[in-house]
Amino acid sequence: MPAPAMEATATAKRAEPSIDKTLGERLRARRKAIGKTLKQVADDASLTVGFISQIERGISTPSLASLYNVAHALESSVDHFLSKAPARHHSVVSHSGKRQTYHVGDTARFYEFLETGFPGAQLNACLSHVPPGHVSETMSHEGEEFVYLVTGEMRYSVDGVEYLLNAGDTLHIDSRTPHSSANVGAETAIELWVGTMQLFPQ
Amino acid sequence: MPAPAMEATATAKRAEPSIDKTLGERLRARRKAIGKTLKQVADDASLTVGFISQIERGISTPSLASLYNVAHALESSVDHFLSKAPARHHSVVSHSGKRQTYHVGDTARFYEFLETGFPGAQLNACLSHVPPGHVSETMSHEGEEFVYLVTGEMRYSVDGVEYLLNAGDTLHIDSRTPHSSANVGAETAIELWVGTMQLFPQ
DNA sequence: CGTCAATTTTAGCCAGACTAAATTATGGAC
DNA sequence: GTCCATAATTTAGTCTGGCTAAAATTGACG
């Protein structure tokens, strides 16, 4: 079937421009951040000045091997340049009591929103206040998450397995596994959530 | 100078085998995890069965564009397959009071070690107990970190800027910026640390 | 055994990964 | 302003590896 193959090529080509442009911009930003010239990076990566220049301007795409070398020359790692980049308000420090709160769905459960500390951050965090008896829906999505139970008593169901957590306990899961939570205590529970996927898409 | 260029090519070639082998293994593992055949992934990625097979076995290397398509066909993302993969003991839940503790350097400061919840996790966490007056060295390294101050009062210096945190406050920084911390309170402080780089290399 | 689907192997094309060299742009000294 | 050195971009071209189509092999099942 030559027709699908032709279409495949077209698809692959279409994906390239935006990938290259973003990748190139990030590589240049990083190079400038560490104060290296094109020549220095090229020498360290064992590639030519011209090629690095073209990569940065999205004109050429490096192979994976070359990208590894460039990332290393930039004192970084490949995944750092290929991750999704949220761009929004940032605050290094977030003080208790002075945070924006959000109600999503249930009015009794609310979240303290913790802004990311710097552009390009991969971690996102929030403090979740869960009233007694509250049960969440079962979720499954990309990323991973870490939960520290600040106060209260919660039960977490992960891929059918149940875990009971008390204050000071932690939970760390691959978010792709179906998971849900329930406040099984008598008081409002507070959980600190830190994860790798974006919160509040707005 | 043709001699350096020749050497450059040799370097680039040497980097390939190990990259491809690891990448291919991860791609195959993911494909099996979601129960897709080579053909299904190939169709979804608009590539051929033979090529996917060769990628998985480290015989061929995809271009970035093709890798994006494959990752998407695997319902995942590129950086997920290119990140550093620690492999060790795992525990979804970590209970307070039943954790291994570590003393690194200072004997008065110790850490509660929180195991990662699953293989391939990118997040690492620990609880740090910092005695009054304790001052850390200034550090700078790859990754990013999120700190939640559980108890006490700490001052954090980040790239020359100082931040005072009380219980319940948070800090989120790019670990490459020079940073240090000091317990400026009268009691032992406990900080929860969640980061993207590996702890305790052992 | 035969059948069929899944995977691997083989042989080959050609475009893009990357080069060397020329040209242009930039910044600093005078 | 000119001059010079360095940094960056452009150009023209090579060649190899990204990727294909098709054949062969493997594995599962009745």
XYZ file of C-alpha atoms in Angstrom, chain A residues 22-201:
180
model
C 10.842 24.875 20.155
C 13.871 22.668 20.626
C 16.143 25.175 18.955
C 14.854 28.042 21.041
C 15.449 26.121 24.214
C 18.938 25.113 23.206
C 19.853 28.715 22.378
C 18.329 29.996 25.601
C 20.339 27.476 27.575
C 23.553 28.308 25.703
C 23.114 31.984 26.446
C 22.253 31.226 30.053
C 25.588 29.503 30.596
C 27.440 32.048 28.469
C 28.873 29.773 25.816
C 29.488 30.667 22.172
C 28.351 28.532 19.296
C 31.950 27.543 18.777
C 32.394 26.336 22.353
C 29.254 24.246 22.227
C 30.173 22.897 18.819
C 33.638 21.922 20.046
C 32.268 20.297 23.194
C 29.634 18.435 21.207
C 32.091 17.470 18.450
C 29.889 19.105 15.837
C 30.331 22.130 13.581
C 29.438 25.727 14.397
C 27.220 25.927 11.335
C 25.179 22.928 12.373
C 24.576 24.175 15.906
C 23.468 27.482 14.447
C 21.002 25.738 12.155
C 19.665 23.570 14.985
C 19.076 26.616 17.146
C 17.186 28.366 14.346
C 15.094 25.282 13.620
C 16.569 24.772 10.181
C 18.120 21.393 10.965
C 17.240 18.589 13.335
C 19.931 16.684 15.179
C 19.898 12.945 15.461
C 19.401 11.579 18.932
C 23.100 10.913 19.328
C 23.999 14.447 18.360
C 21.294 15.848 20.586
C 22.779 13.978 23.508
C 26.147 15.487 22.770
C 24.702 18.983 22.494
C 22.724 18.626 25.696
C 25.833 17.465 27.481
C 27.821 20.379 26.051
C 25.095 22.592 27.489
C 25.536 20.915 30.874
C 22.027 19.571 30.787
C 20.105 16.526 29.650
C 18.023 15.654 26.623
C 14.713 15.213 28.388
C 15.092 18.672 29.787
C 14.868 20.108 26.299
C 12.063 17.857 25.183
C 9.667 18.231 28.061
C 6.453 20.175 27.934
C 6.986 23.729 28.964
C 4.295 25.511 30.883
C 4.626 29.252 30.955
C 2.881 31.303 33.576
C 3.129 33.208 36.798
C 5.976 32.094 39.061
C 6.860 32.469 42.688
C 9.825 30.794 44.328
C 8.186 30.873 47.730
C 4.607 30.240 48.653
C 3.470 31.302 52.114
C 0.773 29.562 54.049
C -2.370 31.659 54.353
C -1.604 33.835 51.357
C -2.494 31.545 48.531
C -5.165 31.565 45.902
C -7.737 28.880 46.522
C -9.773 27.002 44.008
C -12.965 25.038 44.130
C -13.200 22.455 41.438
C -16.413 20.473 41.248
C -17.135 19.806 44.914
C -17.657 23.012 46.807
C -16.529 21.547 50.097
C -13.162 20.444 48.801
C -10.756 23.197 47.898
C -7.165 23.638 46.840
C -4.411 26.028 47.765
C -2.635 26.800 44.558
C 1.174 26.809 44.672
C 2.716 28.645 41.748
C 5.731 27.111 40.060
C 9.014 28.633 41.136
C 10.485 29.368 37.716
C 9.771 29.149 33.997
C 10.107 25.671 32.577
C 9.461 23.938 35.861
C 8.311 20.383 35.580
C 6.931 20.075 39.090
C 3.546 21.325 40.053
C 2.130 21.379 43.547
C -0.952 22.208 45.513
C -2.427 21.744 48.967
C -5.733 19.993 49.003
C -8.284 20.372 51.810
C -10.562 17.357 51.892
C -13.669 17.334 54.117
C -14.641 14.198 56.076
C -16.361 11.525 54.029
C -15.318 13.033 50.748
C -14.577 10.475 48.046
C -12.892 11.382 44.791
C -13.559 9.921 41.393
C -11.200 7.302 40.013
C -8.644 8.988 37.797
C -5.929 7.932 35.398
C -3.694 10.297 33.470
C -0.144 10.997 32.367
C 2.587 11.839 34.831
C 3.440 10.836 38.360
C 2.456 12.210 41.713
C 3.709 12.380 45.231
C 1.363 12.947 48.168
C 2.306 13.936 51.691
C -0.608 13.767 54.137
C -0.247 16.819 56.330
C -3.246 16.228 58.575
C -6.044 13.707 58.861
C -6.635 10.191 57.725
C -7.093 9.207 54.099
C -7.509 6.030 52.182
C -6.016 5.830 48.702
C -6.998 3.250 46.148
C -4.328 2.598 43.538
C -4.982 0.048 40.818
C -7.404 -1.755 43.090
C -5.063 -1.810 46.078
C -6.015 0.245 49.115
C -3.605 2.185 51.321
C -4.467 3.880 54.582
C -2.436 6.980 55.335
C -2.131 9.028 58.499
C -0.523 12.425 59.012
C 3.120 12.305 57.971
C 2.684 9.396 55.610
C 3.430 9.606 51.910
C 2.216 8.068 48.676
C 4.039 8.011 45.359
C 2.362 6.641 42.243
C 2.466 6.545 38.487
C -0.614 8.597 37.640
C -1.493 6.351 34.789
C -2.651 3.689 37.188
C -6.321 4.203 38.138
C -6.400 5.936 41.503
C -8.844 7.606 43.882
C -8.909 8.864 47.449
C -11.302 9.144 50.368
C -11.191 10.998 53.664
C -11.979 8.269 56.184
C -11.304 10.410 59.215
C -13.548 12.660 61.307
C -11.730 15.887 60.451
C -10.784 17.753 57.332
C -7.636 16.263 55.875
C -4.901 18.291 54.202
C -2.713 16.665 51.602
C 0.253 18.155 49.854
C 0.325 17.057 46.235
C 3.423 17.313 44.042
C 3.258 16.001 40.502
C 4.724 16.138 37.066
C 1.629 17.071 35.116
C 0.095 20.469 34.824
C -2.715 21.623 37.078
C -5.526 23.998 36.234
C -5.070 24.194 32.475
